[in-house]
Structures are given as C-alpha cells and as structure tokens.
Coordinates of C-alpha atoms (C1' of nucleotides) in Angstrom, one line a residue:
Chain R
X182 CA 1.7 -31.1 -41.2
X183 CA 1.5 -29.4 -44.7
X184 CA 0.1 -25.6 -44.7
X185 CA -3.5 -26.4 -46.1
X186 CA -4.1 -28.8 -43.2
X187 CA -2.7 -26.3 -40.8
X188 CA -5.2 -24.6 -38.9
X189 CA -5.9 -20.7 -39.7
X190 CA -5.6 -18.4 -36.9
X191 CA -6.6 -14.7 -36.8
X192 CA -5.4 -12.3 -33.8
X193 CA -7.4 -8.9 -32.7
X194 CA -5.3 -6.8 -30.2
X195 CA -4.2 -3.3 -29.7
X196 CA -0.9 -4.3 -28.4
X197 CA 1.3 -4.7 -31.1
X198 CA 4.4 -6.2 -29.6
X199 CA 2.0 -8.6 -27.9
X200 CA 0.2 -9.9 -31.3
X201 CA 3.8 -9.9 -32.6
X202 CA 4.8 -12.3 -29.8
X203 CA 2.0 -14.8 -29.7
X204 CA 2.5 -15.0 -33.6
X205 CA 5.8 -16.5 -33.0
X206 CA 3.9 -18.7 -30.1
X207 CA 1.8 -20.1 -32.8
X208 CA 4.2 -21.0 -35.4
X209 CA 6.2 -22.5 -32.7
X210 CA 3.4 -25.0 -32.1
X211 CA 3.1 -25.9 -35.5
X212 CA -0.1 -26.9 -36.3
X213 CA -1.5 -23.0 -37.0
X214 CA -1.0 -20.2 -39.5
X215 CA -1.5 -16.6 -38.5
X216 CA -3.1 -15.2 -41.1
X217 CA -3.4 -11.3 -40.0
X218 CA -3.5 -9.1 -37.0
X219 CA -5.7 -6.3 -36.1
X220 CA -5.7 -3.3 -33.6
X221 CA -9.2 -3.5 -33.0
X222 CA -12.6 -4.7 -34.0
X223 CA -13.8 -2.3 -37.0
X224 CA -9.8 -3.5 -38.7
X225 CA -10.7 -7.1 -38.2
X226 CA -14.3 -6.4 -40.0
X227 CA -12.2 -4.7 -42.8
X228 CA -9.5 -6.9 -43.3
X229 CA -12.2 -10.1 -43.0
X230 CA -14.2 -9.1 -45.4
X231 CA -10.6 -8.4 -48.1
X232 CA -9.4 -11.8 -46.7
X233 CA -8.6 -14.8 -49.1
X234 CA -8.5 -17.5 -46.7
X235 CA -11.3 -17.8 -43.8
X236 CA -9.6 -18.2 -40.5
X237 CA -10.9 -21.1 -38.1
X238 CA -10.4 -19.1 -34.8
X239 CA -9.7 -15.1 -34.0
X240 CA -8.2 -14.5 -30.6
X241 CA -9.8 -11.6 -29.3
X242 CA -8.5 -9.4 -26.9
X243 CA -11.4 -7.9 -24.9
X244 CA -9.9 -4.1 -23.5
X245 CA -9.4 -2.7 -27.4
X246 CA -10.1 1.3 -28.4
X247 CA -12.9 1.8 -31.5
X248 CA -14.8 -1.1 -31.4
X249 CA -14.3 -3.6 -28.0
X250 CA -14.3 -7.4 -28.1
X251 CA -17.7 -7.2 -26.6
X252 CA -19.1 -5.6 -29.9
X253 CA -16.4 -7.6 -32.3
X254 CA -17.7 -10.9 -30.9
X255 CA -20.8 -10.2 -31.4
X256 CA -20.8 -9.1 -34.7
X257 CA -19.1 -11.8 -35.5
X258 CA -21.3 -14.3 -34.2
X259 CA -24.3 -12.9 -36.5
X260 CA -21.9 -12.5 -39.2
X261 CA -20.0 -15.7 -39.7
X262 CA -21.1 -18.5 -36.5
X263 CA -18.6 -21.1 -37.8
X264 CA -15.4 -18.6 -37.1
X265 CA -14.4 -19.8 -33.5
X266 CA -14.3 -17.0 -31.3
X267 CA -11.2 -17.4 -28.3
X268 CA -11.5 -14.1 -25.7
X269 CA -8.4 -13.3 -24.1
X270 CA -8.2 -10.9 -21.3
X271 CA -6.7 -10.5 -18.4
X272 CA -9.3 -9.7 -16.3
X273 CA -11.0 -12.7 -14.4
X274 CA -14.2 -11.0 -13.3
X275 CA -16.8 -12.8 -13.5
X276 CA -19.0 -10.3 -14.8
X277 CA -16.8 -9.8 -17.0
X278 CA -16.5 -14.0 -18.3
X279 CA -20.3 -14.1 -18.4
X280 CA -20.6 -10.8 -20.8
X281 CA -18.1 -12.4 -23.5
X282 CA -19.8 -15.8 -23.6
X283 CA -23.2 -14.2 -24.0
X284 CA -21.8 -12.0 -26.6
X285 CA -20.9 -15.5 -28.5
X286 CA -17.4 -16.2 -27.7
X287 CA -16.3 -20.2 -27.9
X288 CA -13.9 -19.5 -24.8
X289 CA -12.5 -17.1 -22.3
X290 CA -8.3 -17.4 -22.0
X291 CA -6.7 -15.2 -19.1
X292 CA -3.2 -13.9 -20.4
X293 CA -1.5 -15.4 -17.3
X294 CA -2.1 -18.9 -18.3
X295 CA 0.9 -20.7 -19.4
X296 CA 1.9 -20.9 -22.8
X297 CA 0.6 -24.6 -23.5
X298 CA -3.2 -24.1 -22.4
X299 CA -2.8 -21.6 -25.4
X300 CA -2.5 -24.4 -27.6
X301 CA -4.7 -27.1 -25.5
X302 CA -7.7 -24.2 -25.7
X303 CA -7.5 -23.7 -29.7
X304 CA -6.9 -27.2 -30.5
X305 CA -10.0 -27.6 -27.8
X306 CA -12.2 -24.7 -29.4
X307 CA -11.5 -25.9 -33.1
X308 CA -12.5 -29.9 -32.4
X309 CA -15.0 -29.2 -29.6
X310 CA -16.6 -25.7 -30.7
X311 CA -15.9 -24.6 -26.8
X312 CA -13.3 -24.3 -24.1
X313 CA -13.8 -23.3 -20.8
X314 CA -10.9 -23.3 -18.3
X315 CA -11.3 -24.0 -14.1
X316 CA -12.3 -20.5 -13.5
X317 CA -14.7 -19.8 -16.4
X318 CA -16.6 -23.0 -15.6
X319 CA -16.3 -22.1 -12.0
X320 CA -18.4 -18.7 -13.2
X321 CA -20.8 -20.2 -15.4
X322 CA -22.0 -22.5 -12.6
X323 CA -22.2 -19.5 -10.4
X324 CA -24.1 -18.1 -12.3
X325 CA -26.5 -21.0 -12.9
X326 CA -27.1 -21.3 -9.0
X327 CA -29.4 -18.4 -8.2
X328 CA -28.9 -19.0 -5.0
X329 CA -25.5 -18.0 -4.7
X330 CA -26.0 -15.1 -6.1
X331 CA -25.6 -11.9 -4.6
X332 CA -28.4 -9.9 -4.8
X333 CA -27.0 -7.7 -1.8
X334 CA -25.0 -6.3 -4.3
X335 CA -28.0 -5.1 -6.7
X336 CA -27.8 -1.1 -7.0
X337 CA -30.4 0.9 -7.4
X338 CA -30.0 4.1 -9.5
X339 CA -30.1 6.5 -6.7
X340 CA -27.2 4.2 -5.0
X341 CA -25.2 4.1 -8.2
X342 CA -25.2 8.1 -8.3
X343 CA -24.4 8.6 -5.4
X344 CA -21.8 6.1 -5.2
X345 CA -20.5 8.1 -8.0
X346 CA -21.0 11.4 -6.4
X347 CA -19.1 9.6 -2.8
X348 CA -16.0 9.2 -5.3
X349 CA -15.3 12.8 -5.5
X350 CA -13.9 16.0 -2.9
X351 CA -17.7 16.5 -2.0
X352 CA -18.8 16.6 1.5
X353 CA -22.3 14.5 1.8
X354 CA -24.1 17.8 2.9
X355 CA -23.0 18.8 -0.7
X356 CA -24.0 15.6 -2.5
X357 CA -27.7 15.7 -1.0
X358 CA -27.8 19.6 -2.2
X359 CA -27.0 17.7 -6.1
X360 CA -29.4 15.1 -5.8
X361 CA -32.0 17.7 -4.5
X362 CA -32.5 15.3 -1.7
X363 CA -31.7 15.7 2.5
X364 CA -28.5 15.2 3.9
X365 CA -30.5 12.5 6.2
X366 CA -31.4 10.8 3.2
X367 CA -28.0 10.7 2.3
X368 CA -26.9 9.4 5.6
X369 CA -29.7 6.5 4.8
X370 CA -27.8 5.4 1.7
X371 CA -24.4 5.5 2.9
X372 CA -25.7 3.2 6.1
X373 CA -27.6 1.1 4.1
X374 CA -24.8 0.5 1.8
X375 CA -22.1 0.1 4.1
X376 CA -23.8 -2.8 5.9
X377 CA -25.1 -4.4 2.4
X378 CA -21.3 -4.4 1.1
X379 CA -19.6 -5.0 4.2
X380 CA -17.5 -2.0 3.7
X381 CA -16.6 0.2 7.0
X382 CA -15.8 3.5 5.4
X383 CA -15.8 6.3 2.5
X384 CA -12.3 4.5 1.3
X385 CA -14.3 1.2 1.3
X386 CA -17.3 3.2 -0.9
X387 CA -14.4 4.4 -2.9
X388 CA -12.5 1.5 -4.0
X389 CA -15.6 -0.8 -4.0
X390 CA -16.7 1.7 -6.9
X391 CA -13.7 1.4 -8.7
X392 CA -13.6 -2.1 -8.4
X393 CA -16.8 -2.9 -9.9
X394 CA -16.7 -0.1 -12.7
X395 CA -19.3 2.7 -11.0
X396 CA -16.6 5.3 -10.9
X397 CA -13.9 5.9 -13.6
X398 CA -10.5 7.7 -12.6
X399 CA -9.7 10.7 -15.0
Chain Z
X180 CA 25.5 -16.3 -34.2
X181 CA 26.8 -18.7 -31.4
X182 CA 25.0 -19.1 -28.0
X183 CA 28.2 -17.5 -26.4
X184 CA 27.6 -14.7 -28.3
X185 CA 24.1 -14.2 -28.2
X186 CA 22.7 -11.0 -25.5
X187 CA 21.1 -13.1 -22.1
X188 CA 17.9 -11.5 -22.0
X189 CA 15.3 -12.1 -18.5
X190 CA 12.0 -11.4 -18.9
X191 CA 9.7 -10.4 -15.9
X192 CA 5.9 -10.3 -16.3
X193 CA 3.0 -11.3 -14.6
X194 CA 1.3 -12.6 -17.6
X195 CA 2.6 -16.0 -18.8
X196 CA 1.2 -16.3 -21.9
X197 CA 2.8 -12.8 -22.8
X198 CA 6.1 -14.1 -21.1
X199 CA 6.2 -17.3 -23.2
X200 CA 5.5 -15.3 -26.4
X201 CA 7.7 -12.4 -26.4
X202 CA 10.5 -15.4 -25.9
X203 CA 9.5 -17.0 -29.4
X204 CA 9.6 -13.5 -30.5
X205 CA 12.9 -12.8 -29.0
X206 CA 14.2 -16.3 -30.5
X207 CA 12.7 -15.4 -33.8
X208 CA 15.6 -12.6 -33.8
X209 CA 18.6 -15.1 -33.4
X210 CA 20.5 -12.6 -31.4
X211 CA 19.0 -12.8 -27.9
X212 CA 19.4 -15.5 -25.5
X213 CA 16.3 -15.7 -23.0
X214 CA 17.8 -17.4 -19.8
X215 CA 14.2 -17.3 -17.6
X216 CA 11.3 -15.9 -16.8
X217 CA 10.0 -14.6 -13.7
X218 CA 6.3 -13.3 -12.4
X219 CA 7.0 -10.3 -10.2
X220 CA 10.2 -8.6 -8.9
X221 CA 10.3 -11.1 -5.9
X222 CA 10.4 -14.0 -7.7
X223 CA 13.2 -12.3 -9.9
X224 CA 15.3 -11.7 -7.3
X225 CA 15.3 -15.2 -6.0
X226 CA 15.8 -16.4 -9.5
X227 CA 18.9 -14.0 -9.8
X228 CA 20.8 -15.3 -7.3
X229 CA 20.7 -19.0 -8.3
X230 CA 21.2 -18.2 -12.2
X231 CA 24.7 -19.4 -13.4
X232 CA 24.1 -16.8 -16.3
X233 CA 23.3 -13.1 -16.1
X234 CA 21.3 -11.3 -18.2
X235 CA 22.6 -8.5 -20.2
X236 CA 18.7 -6.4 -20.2
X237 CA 15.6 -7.2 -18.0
X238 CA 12.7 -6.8 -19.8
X239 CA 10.5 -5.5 -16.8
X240 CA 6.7 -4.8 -17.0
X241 CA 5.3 -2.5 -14.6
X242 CA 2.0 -3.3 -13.3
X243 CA 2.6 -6.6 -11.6
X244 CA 1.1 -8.1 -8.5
X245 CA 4.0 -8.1 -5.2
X246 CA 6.7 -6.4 -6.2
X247 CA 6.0 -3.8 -9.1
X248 CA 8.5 -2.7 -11.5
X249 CA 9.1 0.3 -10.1
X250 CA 10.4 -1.6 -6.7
X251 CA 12.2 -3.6 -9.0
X252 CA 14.1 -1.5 -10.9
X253 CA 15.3 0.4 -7.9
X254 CA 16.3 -2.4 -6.3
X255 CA 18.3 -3.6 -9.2
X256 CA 20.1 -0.6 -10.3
X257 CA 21.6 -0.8 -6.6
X258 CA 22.1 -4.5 -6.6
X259 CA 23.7 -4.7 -9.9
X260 CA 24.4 -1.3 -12.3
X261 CA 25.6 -3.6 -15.1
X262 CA 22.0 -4.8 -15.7
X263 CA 20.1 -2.8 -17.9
X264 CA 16.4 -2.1 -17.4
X265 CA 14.0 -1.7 -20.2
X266 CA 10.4 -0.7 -18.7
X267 CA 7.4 -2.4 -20.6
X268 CA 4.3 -0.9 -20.1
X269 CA 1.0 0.0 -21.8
X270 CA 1.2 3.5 -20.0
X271 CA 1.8 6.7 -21.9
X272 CA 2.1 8.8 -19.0
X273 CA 3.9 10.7 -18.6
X274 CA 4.3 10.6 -14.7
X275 CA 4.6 6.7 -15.1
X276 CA 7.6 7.1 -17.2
X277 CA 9.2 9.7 -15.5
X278 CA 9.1 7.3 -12.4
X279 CA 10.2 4.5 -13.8
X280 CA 13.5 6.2 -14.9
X281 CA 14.4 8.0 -11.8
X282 CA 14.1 4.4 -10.6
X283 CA 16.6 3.5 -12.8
X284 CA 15.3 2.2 -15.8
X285 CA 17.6 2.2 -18.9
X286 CA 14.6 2.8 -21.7
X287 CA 10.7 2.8 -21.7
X288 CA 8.7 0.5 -24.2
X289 CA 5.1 1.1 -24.4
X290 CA 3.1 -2.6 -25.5
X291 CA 2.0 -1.1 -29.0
X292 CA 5.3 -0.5 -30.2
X293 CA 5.6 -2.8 -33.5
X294 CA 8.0 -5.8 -32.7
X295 CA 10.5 -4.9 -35.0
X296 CA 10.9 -2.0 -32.6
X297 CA 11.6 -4.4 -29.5
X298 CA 14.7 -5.6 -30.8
X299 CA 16.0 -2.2 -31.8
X300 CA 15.3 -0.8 -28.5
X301 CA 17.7 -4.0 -26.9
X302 CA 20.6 -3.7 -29.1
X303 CA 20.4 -0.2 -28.2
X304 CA 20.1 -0.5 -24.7
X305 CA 22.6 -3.1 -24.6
X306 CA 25.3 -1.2 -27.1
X307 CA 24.3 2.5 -26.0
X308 CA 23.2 1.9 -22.7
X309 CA 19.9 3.5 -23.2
X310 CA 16.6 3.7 -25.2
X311 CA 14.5 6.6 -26.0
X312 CA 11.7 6.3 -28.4
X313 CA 9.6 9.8 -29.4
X314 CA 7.1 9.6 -26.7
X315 CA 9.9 9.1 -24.2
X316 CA 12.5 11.6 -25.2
X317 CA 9.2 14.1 -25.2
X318 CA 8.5 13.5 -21.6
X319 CA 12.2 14.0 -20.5
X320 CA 12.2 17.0 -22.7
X321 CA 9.2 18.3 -21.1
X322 CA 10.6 17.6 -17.4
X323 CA 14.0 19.3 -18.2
X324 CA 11.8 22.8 -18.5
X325 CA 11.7 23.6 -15.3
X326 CA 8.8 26.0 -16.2
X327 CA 6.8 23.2 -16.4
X328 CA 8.2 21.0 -13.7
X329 CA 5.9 20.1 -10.5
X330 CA 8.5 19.7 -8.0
X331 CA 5.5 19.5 -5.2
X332 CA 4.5 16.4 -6.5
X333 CA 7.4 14.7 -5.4
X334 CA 7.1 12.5 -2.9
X335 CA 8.8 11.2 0.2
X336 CA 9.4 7.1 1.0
X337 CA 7.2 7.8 4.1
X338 CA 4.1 10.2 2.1
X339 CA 4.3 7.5 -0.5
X340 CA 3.6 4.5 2.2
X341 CA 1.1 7.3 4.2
X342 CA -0.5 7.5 0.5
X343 CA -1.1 3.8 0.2
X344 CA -2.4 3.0 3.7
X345 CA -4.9 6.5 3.2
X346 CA -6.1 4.1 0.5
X347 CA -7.7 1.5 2.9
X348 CA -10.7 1.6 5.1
X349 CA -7.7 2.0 8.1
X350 CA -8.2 5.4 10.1
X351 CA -5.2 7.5 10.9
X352 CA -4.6 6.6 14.2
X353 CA -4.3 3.0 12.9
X354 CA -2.2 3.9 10.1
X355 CA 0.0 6.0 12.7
X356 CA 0.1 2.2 14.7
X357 CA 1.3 0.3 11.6
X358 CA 3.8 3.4 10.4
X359 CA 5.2 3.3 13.8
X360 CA 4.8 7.3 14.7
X361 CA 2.4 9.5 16.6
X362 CA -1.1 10.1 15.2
X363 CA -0.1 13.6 15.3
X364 CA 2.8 13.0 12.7
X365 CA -0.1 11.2 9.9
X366 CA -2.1 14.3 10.4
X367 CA 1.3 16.8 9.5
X368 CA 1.6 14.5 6.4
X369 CA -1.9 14.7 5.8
X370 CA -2.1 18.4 6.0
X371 CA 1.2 18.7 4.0
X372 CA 0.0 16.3 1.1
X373 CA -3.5 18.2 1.3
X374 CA -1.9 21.7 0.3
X375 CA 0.7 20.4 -1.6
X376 CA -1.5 18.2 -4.0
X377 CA -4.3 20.6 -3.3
X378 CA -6.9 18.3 -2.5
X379 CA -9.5 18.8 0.2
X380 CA -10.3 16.0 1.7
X381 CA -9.2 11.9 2.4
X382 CA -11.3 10.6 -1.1
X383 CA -8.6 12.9 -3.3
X384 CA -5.9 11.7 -1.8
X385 CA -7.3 8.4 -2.6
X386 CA -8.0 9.4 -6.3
X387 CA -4.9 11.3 -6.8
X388 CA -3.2 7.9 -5.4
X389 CA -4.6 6.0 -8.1
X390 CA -4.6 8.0 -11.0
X391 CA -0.6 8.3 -10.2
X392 CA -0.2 4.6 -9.6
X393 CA 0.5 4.7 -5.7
X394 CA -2.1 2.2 -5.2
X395 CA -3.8 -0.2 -7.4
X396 CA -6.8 -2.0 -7.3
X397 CA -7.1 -5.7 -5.4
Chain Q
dA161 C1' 32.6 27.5 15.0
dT162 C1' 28.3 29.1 15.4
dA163 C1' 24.1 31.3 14.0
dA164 C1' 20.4 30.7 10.8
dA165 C1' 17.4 28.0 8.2
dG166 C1' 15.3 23.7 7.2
dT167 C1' 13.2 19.2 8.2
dA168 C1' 10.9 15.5 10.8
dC169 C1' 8.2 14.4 14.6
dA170 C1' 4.8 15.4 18.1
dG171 C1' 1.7 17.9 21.1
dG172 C1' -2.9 20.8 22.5
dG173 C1' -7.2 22.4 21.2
dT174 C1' -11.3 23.3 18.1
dT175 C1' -14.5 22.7 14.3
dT176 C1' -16.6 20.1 10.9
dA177 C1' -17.7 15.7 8.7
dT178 C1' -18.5 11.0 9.2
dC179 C1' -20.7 7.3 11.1
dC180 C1' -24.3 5.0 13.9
dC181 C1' -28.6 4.0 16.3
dC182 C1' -33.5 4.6 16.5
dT183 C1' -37.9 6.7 15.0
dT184 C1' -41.5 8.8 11.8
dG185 C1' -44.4 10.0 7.7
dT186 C1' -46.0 8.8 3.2
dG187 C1' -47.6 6.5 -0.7
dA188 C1' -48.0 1.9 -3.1
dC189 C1' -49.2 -2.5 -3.5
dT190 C1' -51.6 -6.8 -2.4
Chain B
dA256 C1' -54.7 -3.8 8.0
dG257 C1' -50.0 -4.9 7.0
dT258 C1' -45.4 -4.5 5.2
dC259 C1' -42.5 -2.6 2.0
dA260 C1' -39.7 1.0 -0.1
dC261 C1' -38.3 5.5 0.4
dA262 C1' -37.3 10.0 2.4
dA263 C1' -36.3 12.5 6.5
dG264 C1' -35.3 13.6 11.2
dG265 C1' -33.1 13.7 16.4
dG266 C1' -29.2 12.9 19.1
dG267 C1' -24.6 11.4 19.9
dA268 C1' -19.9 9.1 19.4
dT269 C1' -15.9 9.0 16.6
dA270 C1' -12.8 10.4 13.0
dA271 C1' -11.1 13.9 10.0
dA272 C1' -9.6 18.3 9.2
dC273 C1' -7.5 22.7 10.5
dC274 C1' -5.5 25.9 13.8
dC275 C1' -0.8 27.1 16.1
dT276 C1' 3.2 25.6 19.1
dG277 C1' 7.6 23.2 20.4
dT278 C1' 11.7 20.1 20.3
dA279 C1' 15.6 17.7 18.3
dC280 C1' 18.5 17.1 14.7
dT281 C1' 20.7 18.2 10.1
dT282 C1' 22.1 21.3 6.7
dT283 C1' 23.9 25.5 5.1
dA284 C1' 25.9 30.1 5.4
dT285 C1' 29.1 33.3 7.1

DNA sequence: ATAAAGTACAGGGTTTATCCCCTTGTGACT
DNA sequence: AGTCACAAGGGGATAAACCCTGTACTTTAT
C-alpha cells in the first residue's frame, strides 16, 4: 500500500503519551498515516485549517480542557461533513453515547476495546460512513424505545438543587433555610426521591449525584 | 540490540486499546521488550507467577477496576523488591502521588508527558532505580517540610476500609457486622476521623473519601 | 523491671438528624 | 367536580452524632 492510497488519520487528545502510542498502533496496521495530533479542539481547528493534506478520519477523545469533543465534533460537522468523526472515550454512559452521536460523530470507540476493533472501526467508519459497536447500538435502541425509558429518573429543578445542596456538610433543616422553603418540604423531596431512585439513604443521594454529574467534587 | 538484551517491560491497564498502543510505542524504541499485558493488579499477579520471563519495570496505571495500583504496588514491592514500579496516571495530585510512592512505586508518570519522555523515565528507573520528573520532585519536596506536612491525614488499614464502607448506603452497625467489631468501635473511628479531617457529618466523610481516591464511583 | 504513656476496642447514656407514614391546604388545569 | 403538582404539617421509629468511662495490651522511659 503506497502512502497516497494510505488512509489519513488525524488524532485530538490531551494525553500525550496516549496520542504518541496509538500513532505507533496505526502505523503498525499499515494502511493509515497520522498526519498530526492535537491537545484539544480549538489546536485541531488551527492546525486543520494550516493543514496540506485533509485527513479522512480524526479520533476524538471526548474528556479534553479548552474546547471538549462535544463542541469539536460539532464544529466539525458544520465545518467539513465529509471528515469522519471516531469518539473515543472511556466512559460508556449512555447519556453520554447519545450526546456524541447527536453532536455528529460517525462512531463511539471505548478505550478498553482491544486493539484490533481500533482498526475494524476506522476501516468501518471510512467505507461505511458509521460504526457502532454492541454497546452503542445497544444505546441507540434504548433510546428509540420510549418505553424503556426511565422517566422516574426526570429531575425537576427544585430536585436537582437540592440534590446538590444534600451533597454537602448541611443538615436538611439548613438546606430548607437556603431554598427559603420548610424543612417538611424538604423531607417531601428526599422521600419522594428516595423511592423514585430506589436509593435507601443520604450516601445513596450522594453517590447517585455524582454518578449522574448533579454534584461535582472540588 | 538483541532480545536478550532488551529491558522486559509488563504493562498493566484497564484500557486495552491504551495497553496495545503504548506496546507499539515501547517497540518503536528497540530497547524494551514487552512480555504481557494485564487488566488490573489481580490479573497481574496471576500472570506473574506463570511468566517464564520477568519484567525489569511494571508500567502500572492507577485507576483500575479490582485491584488498583495502589494495592498493587504494595503488594509487589513485598513480593518482589527487584521489580520496579513506574505509576501512570492522569493525576497531578499531589496526595495521589505521595500515595503511590509510600506504596512503593519507583517513579510517577502523569498521561500528558510527551512520549519521548516515557522512555527516559524507564532507562532511568531501570539504571537509577528511580524517576522524578518536576511535578514529582516538587511534591516530595513539599512533603519533606514538615511545616507543611498533614500528618492527621494519614490513615490506618482499618479507617481506610471504615472510609470505604461509610461510602455505601450500609449503616454503622452493619458496617460494624462486616468489619467484625462492636458498633461502638465504628463510632470511635467515626468520631476520630470526624475531628481529625474536620468534617461534621457522614456526607464529608463521603466527599473527603472521594476527592482523596478512597472510594470511586461504580 | 516497672511505672507511665499510648493505642485499640468497647460500653452506657443522651441529643440531634434522618427517615417514614399519613394527612391537609392551595392553586391550576381540563 | 376531579385530580394533579406542590408545599407543609403531626407523630414516631431508627440512625447518627457526641458525651464520658473502662479494659487490655503494647510501647517507651527511667
């Protein structure tokens, strides 16, 4: 396989030594050319736009500083839709799945696959213009079927502050004094929200929180 | 360079596709040798004992699923003192790295390091017997003033497993049940850890747990 | 060798917070 | 008129948090 056949691969992640690595991956398939890295999505728009050669794909790490993979796919969808976009993450929520694909990527790549889907995902991305692994199609089903959704899981604002509030040293006699509202009330929401997500304590309100992103440590 | 001469290298991480690429990288050097991989410190202990070869450095990441590299590292650095340890990890902190060397680690590698720097750090660690880059050498610097040392954050085996079981929707007197000891014993620790980590209540023990890596999400 | 100090575990008793059940008033929308 | 969402309350069981005390065993000092 000669170079101009070869197909053209751009990679977007913070993590240097990572980029570094899957460069070597590449080569060592032999049928792509890195072209460039970048440490994040306002570099990739830079060094795009200098760029001699177009690349067919960019693998796009999703958790970057400056400008996310959310906002770098995106852009790039508007700004070039024939550039393949491949997300790589290693997060497999499926919140998290759906976001990328609406934000335009071709495919969602966890970074504990093994080597060789690398390779069977961009040859798949480049030929069929999508690639969706077992759990990503698993997701977009899901999320087709509205019955299997779970609306229990719906906050409402009140809920999500309070959820927030739940996360710190304050006592819940405390938290209704913030949200100007009774402790009683209070005691409503933490019921209510105990039974909707199955959870039996504060702990349980805690690390459902920072599971699903309402509370941020630091 | 001849195979017998090359530097046996393991690597252990939960993420494949990283695995598979830092070997190409490693390769790409032609003085490093990587005999196998392995996807949490469990799996590299069974993988140890049946290896003809052993490795002269474990590349160990940190955050894995099982057996963490913290468990790890300790458990190597008493199995086998000859192996050296270099900690891979996208954490900076300070904390983390401290850890991770008391548990016997040889060096700390942070993931954005340029890859160049990877295979310094091993010849180093393999020649010298350790690796310090700046951010490293800072923090042990910074922990060897003992003005600024925080010597009532360190932690017991037991406060540490009390820590992790406070994270849970468990109560105390089950957590007394699964730690074999009198209810009345959790609520000494509990009291202890409160004053000593001045926190007030159960919800910052749980966010001083995860914010110092004591427990981690699913 | 023995007293003093430190550490780990465990107990009694009390206050405060959490958790749970069941009920009520008030607008808002069909 | 009905029911729905929301805020608020009464009463009570359980868990968490905070006192202070005691025993056994180890470490350290003299």
């Amino acid at each position: 396989m000669t170079a101009k056949t070869k197909h053209n691969i751009v990679i977007v992640d913070d993590h240097l030594l990572f980029a570094g690595s899957l460069e070597k991956l590449l080569e060592s398939f032999g049928e792509f050319n890195v072209l460039f890295h970048a440490k994040n999505g306002s570099d990739f728009q830079q060094k795009l736009k200098l760029a001699k050669m177009q690349p067919d794909v960019v693998l796009l790490d999703i958790n970057m500083p400056v400008m996310d993979g959310f906002e770098t796919a995106n852009w790039l969808s508007s700004y070039r839709k024939d550039i393949k976009v491949l997300a790589l993450s290693m997060d497999d929520d499926e919140e998290t799945i759906l976001r990328m694909l609406r934000c335009g990527a071709n495919g969602y790549l966890l970074k504990d696959i093994h080597p060789d889907k690398l390779r069977e995902a961009l040859l798949e991305v480049i030929h069929k213009g999508y690639y969706h692994s077992e759990k990503v199609a698993a997701a977009l089903l899901q999320s087709l079927n509205p019955a299997k959704e779970k609306p229990e899981h719906r906050l409402k604002e009140n809920e999500r502050i309070f959820i927030s509030l739940a996360c710190t040293e304050m006592t819940y006699k405390e938290i209704a004094e913030k949200m100007n509202l009774s402790p009683k009330t209070i005691d409503g929401y933490r019921h209510e929200l105990f039974s909707r997500l199955q959870i039996k304590n504060r702990v349980g309100l805690v690390i459902y929180a920072l599971k699903h992103d309402l509370y941020r440590i630091q």
